[in-house]
Every structure is written in structure tokens, then in C-alpha cells.
Amino acid sequence: MSNWWDLAYSNDFIPWHSDTPTKELVDLVESGRIKPCKVIDIGCGLATNSIYLAKKGFIVTGIDISAVAISRAKQRAKMEGVSISFYNIDFTKTETVSKIGKFDLAIDIGCYHSLASKNERERYFESLNKILNNGGKYLLWAFSSKDAWKGGPPGIDENEIEIMYDKKFSIIERKLIDTSFRMTYFYYLQKL
Ligand SMILES: C[S@@+](CC[C@H](N)C(=O)[O-])C[C@H]1O[C@@H](n2cnc3c(N)ncnc32)[C@H](O)[C@@H]1O
């Protein structure tokens, strides 16, 4: 699958990319509800959110399955004058992921919702559990599966997160927002 992402980033076919950080993340940071800490940006792409967080004083690690995305993200971070640790890894590979350390905050803007199988999603969840400190926060931005289009990300089902994350996480906030793409779930969770 990394080939598909590499192809997309190589050809600049990246309709999801924005130079503006994600509104829901910015709201939490600017309101002081999320304070500078050690954060991992899962599926960081070209690292707009990683760069934003680094500028706000967070210690940032960005990971992505696409080597092309990581290479471009490194260039962008350099141009912006921020220091970020980048890794080209697949977040569903728990053994590899667990080697990069522990975090107080994990953000995922559009990565989890693109995982195609239940098995991949379970392994993702295992990785997340491994790398988040107890009491750590997790922010997930994911399309609803309801209006998925052919070839697009599958998205997530209405109670998928509640079912999968039950007992290990508590929900601080959950909302369904109408983005310019499609209906999108925004979750802000805390690891117990
Ligand atoms: C829709 S893009 C979003 C990128 C970025 N978060 C943003 O907001 O621009 C999803 C990203 O997740 C990455 N990705 C997909 N599956 C992954 C996996 N298993 N592990 C790590 N990254 C993955 C892709 O390469 C891509 O950069």
C-alpha cells in the first residue's frame, strides 16, 4: 500500500493536503486545552500539523508509511526552521513502532480511516496502546463510512471507535463535522 501513497506524493496528487493546520487541533491548542508535550503525528503526510505543533513548543515526531511524504516533510520542516523527528514506518507494525518511544499525545488526521481491513485497524490500535503513556491523549479525525466513494478511504463506522477503544480509553469529546470533503468524526480521547 505504501506504493500507492508514494505515487500520490510523487505526482502531487494529494487532495487531502493543506498548508493550514487542522481546525479542531488548532482550537484545542490555542484554547490551552492541549499544552506543549511529546506528540506523535501518525500518517503525518507533508507535516503541516507537525510543523504547527513544533512552532508551538511541542516535541514532535512525525511518522508516515510513504518515504516520499517523509522526505518532503523533512524539507518543509527545514524550510520552516523547526526540529522534528521523522520516521518512514507503517503504524500497523507494532514491533517497529514501539521502538520510537512513548508519547503524551497522538494525533491522526486521515490515516486510520484509510486502513482497509479490520486486522490492520486492530494492529494500529495495538501500536497506539504501546506508544501512548497512561493518561495520554489521542486526537482522531476520520471520515464517516456512510458516504464513502469508490476508491476513497473506507472511513469509520458510527460506533467503531467506542467499541474498539472501550475499557482502554475514555472519550473527552466526540463530534460529527461537515468538512469540505465529507462527514467527518472528530474524537478527543484519553488513555486510561
Ligand atoms: C489522507 S493522508 C493525511 C496526511 C496528513 N495527516 C494530512 O493531514 O495532510 C493519510 C496519510 O497516512 C499515511 N498512511 C497510510 N497508512 C499508513 C500506515 N499504515 N502507517 C503510517 N502512515 C500511513 C499516508 O501515507 C498519508 O500520508
Tab-separated table of C-alpha atoms and ligand atoms in Angstrom:
chain	number	residue	atom	x	y	z
A	1	MET	CA	0.000	0.000	0.000
A	2	SER	CA	2.922	2.379	0.651
A	3	ASN	CA	3.449	2.364	-3.134
A	4	TRP	CA	0.085	3.980	-3.689
A	5	TRP	CA	0.876	6.726	-1.201
A	6	ASP	CA	4.366	7.198	-2.658
A	7	LEU	CA	2.863	7.526	-6.117
A	8	ALA	CA	0.368	10.096	-4.871
A	9	TYR	CA	3.047	12.182	-3.144
A	10	SER	CA	5.452	11.851	-6.104
A	11	ASN	CA	2.808	13.112	-8.521
A	12	ASP	CA	1.432	15.767	-6.200
A	13	PHE	CA	-1.941	14.029	-6.349
A	14	ILE	CA	-2.676	14.896	-2.711
A	15	PRO	CA	-6.152	16.446	-2.451
A	16	TRP	CA	-6.085	15.960	1.362
A	17	HIS	CA	-3.055	18.192	1.807
A	18	SER	CA	-3.441	21.678	3.222
A	19	ASP	CA	-0.909	24.297	4.260
A	20	THR	CA	-3.262	25.235	7.098
A	21	PRO	CA	-3.280	23.061	10.246
A	22	THR	CA	-6.451	21.169	11.133
A	23	LYS	CA	-9.024	23.443	12.768
A	24	GLU	CA	-10.003	21.036	15.567
A	25	LEU	CA	-6.351	20.646	16.585
A	26	VAL	CA	-5.717	24.390	16.445
A	27	ASP	CA	-8.800	25.050	18.611
A	28	LEU	CA	-7.508	22.691	21.325
A	29	VAL	CA	-4.012	24.161	21.278
A	30	GLU	CA	-4.998	27.837	21.095
A	31	SER	CA	-7.539	27.414	23.917
A	32	GLY	CA	-4.816	25.849	26.097
A	33	ARG	CA	-6.709	22.554	26.442
A	34	ILE	CA	-3.699	20.841	24.891
A	35	LYS	CA	-0.379	22.078	26.197
A	36	PRO	CA	3.130	21.528	24.760
A	37	CYS	CA	4.209	17.914	25.302
A	38	LYS	CA	5.721	14.986	23.437
A	39	VAL	CA	3.498	14.296	20.436
A	40	ILE	CA	3.386	11.830	17.554
A	41	ASP	CA	1.677	12.719	14.274
A	42	ILE	CA	0.503	9.392	12.804
A	43	GLY	CA	0.428	9.490	9.000
A	44	CYS	CA	1.896	12.982	9.062
A	45	GLY	CA	1.978	13.399	5.267
A	46	LEU	CA	3.727	16.671	4.432
A	47	ALA	CA	3.688	17.569	8.132
A	48	THR	CA	1.581	20.727	8.226
A	49	ASN	CA	0.247	19.765	11.673
A	50	SER	CA	3.665	18.584	12.902
A	51	ILE	CA	5.224	21.907	11.890
A	52	TYR	CA	2.418	23.863	13.536
A	53	LEU	CA	2.891	21.925	16.793
A	54	ALA	CA	6.694	22.283	16.707
A	55	LYS	CA	6.280	26.052	16.355
A	56	LYS	CA	4.017	25.960	19.426
A	57	GLY	CA	6.743	24.327	21.539
A	58	PHE	CA	5.722	20.644	21.255
A	59	ILE	CA	8.408	17.949	20.887
A	60	VAL	CA	7.244	16.388	17.658
A	61	THR	CA	7.701	13.038	15.932
A	62	GLY	CA	6.089	12.549	12.529
A	63	ILE	CA	5.693	9.104	11.019
A	64	ASP	CA	4.359	8.002	7.644
A	65	ILE	CA	4.272	4.862	5.537
A	66	SER	CA	5.300	6.904	2.496
A	67	ALA	CA	9.034	7.515	2.100
A	68	VAL	CA	8.257	10.290	-0.401
A	69	ALA	CA	5.997	12.068	2.106
A	70	ILE	CA	8.669	11.803	4.799
A	71	SER	CA	11.356	13.168	2.511
A	72	ARG	CA	9.149	16.124	1.524
A	73	ALA	CA	8.095	16.668	5.157
A	74	LYS	CA	11.755	16.881	6.205
A	75	GLN	CA	12.376	19.568	3.575
A	76	ARG	CA	9.346	21.560	4.690
A	77	ALA	CA	10.341	21.374	8.367
A	78	LYS	CA	13.844	22.560	7.458
A	79	MET	CA	12.453	25.481	5.481
A	80	GLU	CA	10.242	26.409	8.416
A	81	GLY	CA	13.221	26.238	10.781
A	82	VAL	CA	11.738	23.627	13.129
A	83	SER	CA	13.234	20.432	14.502
A	84	ILE	CA	11.034	17.327	14.116
A	85	SER	CA	11.954	13.625	14.257
A	86	PHE	CA	10.622	11.865	11.189
A	87	TYR	CA	10.331	8.117	10.584
A	88	ASN	CA	9.227	6.243	7.491
A	89	ILE	CA	7.267	3.457	9.186
A	90	ASP	CA	3.983	1.630	8.935
A	91	PHE	CA	1.998	2.346	12.086
A	92	THR	CA	0.359	-1.084	11.962
A	93	LYS	CA	3.769	-2.705	12.554
A	94	THR	CA	3.677	-2.604	16.345
A	95	GLU	CA	7.139	-4.008	16.959
A	96	THR	CA	8.790	-1.285	14.845
A	97	VAL	CA	6.534	1.450	16.203
A	98	SER	CA	7.282	0.577	19.827
A	99	LYS	CA	10.971	1.360	19.245
A	100	ILE	CA	10.373	5.077	18.675
A	101	GLY	CA	9.438	5.838	22.260
A	102	LYS	CA	6.449	6.937	24.321
A	103	PHE	CA	4.214	9.966	23.830
A	104	ASP	CA	1.800	12.159	25.788
A	105	LEU	CA	-0.285	12.937	22.738
A	106	ALA	CA	-1.001	11.184	19.438
A	107	ILE	CA	-2.787	12.848	16.545
A	108	ASP	CA	-4.203	11.188	13.467
A	109	ILE	CA	-5.645	13.307	10.704
A	110	GLY	CA	-6.801	10.964	7.972
A	111	CYS	CA	-4.577	7.914	8.493
A	112	TYR	CA	-6.700	5.461	10.496
A	113	HIS	CA	-9.739	5.993	8.271
A	114	SER	CA	-7.760	4.849	5.230
A	115	LEU	CA	-6.808	1.448	6.701
A	116	ALA	CA	-8.605	-1.139	4.631
A	117	SER	CA	-9.016	-4.132	6.948
A	118	LYS	CA	-10.197	-4.864	10.484
A	119	ASN	CA	-6.910	-6.619	11.092
A	120	GLU	CA	-4.893	-3.504	10.178
A	121	ARG	CA	-7.108	-1.404	12.431
A	122	GLU	CA	-6.567	-3.790	15.338
A	123	ARG	CA	-2.813	-3.675	14.856
A	124	TYR	CA	-2.969	0.126	14.654
A	125	PHE	CA	-4.815	0.136	17.974
A	126	GLU	CA	-2.169	-2.132	19.483
A	127	SER	CA	0.573	0.277	18.336
A	128	LEU	CA	-1.330	3.226	19.742
A	129	ASN	CA	-1.639	1.493	23.106
A	130	LYS	CA	2.081	0.761	23.126
A	131	ILE	CA	3.289	4.287	22.384
A	132	LEU	CA	0.847	6.369	24.448
A	133	ASN	CA	1.610	6.996	28.103
A	134	ASN	CA	-1.197	6.276	30.566
A	135	GLY	CA	-3.295	9.430	30.773
A	136	GLY	CA	-2.035	10.400	27.296
A	137	LYS	CA	-4.400	11.991	24.794
A	138	TYR	CA	-5.403	10.873	21.324
A	139	LEU	CA	-6.963	13.019	18.682
A	140	LEU	CA	-8.598	11.316	15.701
A	141	TRP	CA	-10.017	12.977	12.598
A	142	ALA	CA	-11.718	10.372	10.403
A	143	PHE	CA	-14.302	10.297	7.623
A	144	SER	CA	-17.618	8.614	8.264
A	145	SER	CA	-18.024	5.369	6.323
A	146	LYS	CA	-21.560	6.389	5.374
A	147	ASP	CA	-20.825	8.392	2.248
A	148	ALA	CA	-17.650	6.624	1.130
A	149	TRP	CA	-16.925	6.906	-2.565
A	150	LYS	CA	-15.406	4.163	-4.735
A	151	GLY	CA	-11.616	4.161	-4.359
A	152	GLY	CA	-11.729	6.638	-1.472
A	153	PRO	CA	-10.865	5.933	2.169
A	154	PRO	CA	-13.333	3.476	3.765
A	155	GLY	CA	-13.859	5.752	6.766
A	156	ILE	CA	-15.145	4.632	10.149
A	157	ASP	CA	-18.475	3.246	11.313
A	158	GLU	CA	-20.617	5.134	13.778
A	159	ASN	CA	-19.597	3.257	16.930
A	160	GLU	CA	-16.384	1.680	15.742
A	161	ILE	CA	-14.149	3.764	17.975
A	162	GLU	CA	-16.353	3.311	21.039
A	163	ILE	CA	-16.311	-0.475	20.546
A	164	MET	CA	-12.595	-0.834	19.784
A	165	TYR	CA	-11.336	1.653	22.383
A	166	ASP	CA	-13.715	0.616	25.154
A	167	LYS	CA	-12.031	-0.027	28.545
A	168	LYS	CA	-8.680	1.393	27.399
A	169	PHE	CA	-9.733	4.966	26.544
A	170	SER	CA	-12.324	7.444	27.706
A	171	ILE	CA	-13.980	9.924	25.384
A	172	ILE	CA	-13.408	13.576	26.242
A	173	GLU	CA	-15.092	14.901	23.138
A	174	ARG	CA	-16.759	13.493	20.039
A	175	LYS	CA	-18.430	15.364	17.231
A	176	LEU	CA	-19.536	14.857	13.672
A	177	ILE	CA	-18.455	17.711	11.448
A	178	ASP	CA	-19.267	18.642	7.884
A	179	THR	CA	-15.879	19.197	6.250
A	180	SER	CA	-15.384	20.212	2.638
A	181	PHE	CA	-14.771	16.511	1.849
A	182	ARG	CA	-17.478	14.511	3.643
A	183	MET	CA	-18.994	13.960	7.094
A	184	THR	CA	-16.093	13.528	9.492
A	185	TYR	CA	-15.770	12.274	13.053
A	186	PHE	CA	-13.543	14.129	15.421
A	187	TYR	CA	-12.585	12.275	18.600
A	188	TYR	CA	-10.558	13.535	21.518
A	189	LEU	CA	-9.770	10.594	23.815
A	190	GLN	CA	-7.705	9.879	26.893
A	191	LYS	CA	-5.862	6.642	27.573
A	192	LEU	CA	-6.822	5.251	30.948
B	1	LIG	C1	-5.125	11.370	3.956
B	1	LIG	S1	-3.384	11.429	4.236
B	1	LIG	C2	-3.275	12.629	5.538
B	1	LIG	C3	-1.894	13.187	5.710
B	1	LIG	C4	-1.744	14.246	6.796
B	1	LIG	N1	-2.131	13.750	8.100
B	1	LIG	C5	-2.519	15.482	6.449
B	1	LIG	O1	-3.435	15.844	7.192
B	1	LIG	O2	-2.225	16.086	5.397
B	1	LIG	C6	-3.099	9.896	5.113
B	1	LIG	C7	-1.637	9.666	5.397
B	1	LIG	O3	-1.484	8.466	6.140
B	1	LIG	C8	-0.355	7.764	5.637
B	1	LIG	N2	-0.565	6.338	5.962
B	1	LIG	C9	-1.475	5.485	5.452
B	1	LIG	N3	-1.388	4.276	6.012
B	1	LIG	C10	-0.393	4.356	6.925
B	1	LIG	C11	0.186	3.439	7.849
B	1	LIG	N4	-0.237	2.174	7.919
B	1	LIG	N5	1.192	3.870	8.651
B	1	LIG	C12	1.646	5.139	8.551
B	1	LIG	N6	1.143	6.051	7.697
B	1	LIG	C13	0.135	5.673	6.901
B	1	LIG	C14	-0.317	8.077	4.152
B	1	LIG	O4	0.927	7.889	3.561
B	1	LIG	C15	-0.766	9.545	4.161
B	1	LIG	O5	0.331	10.411	4.269
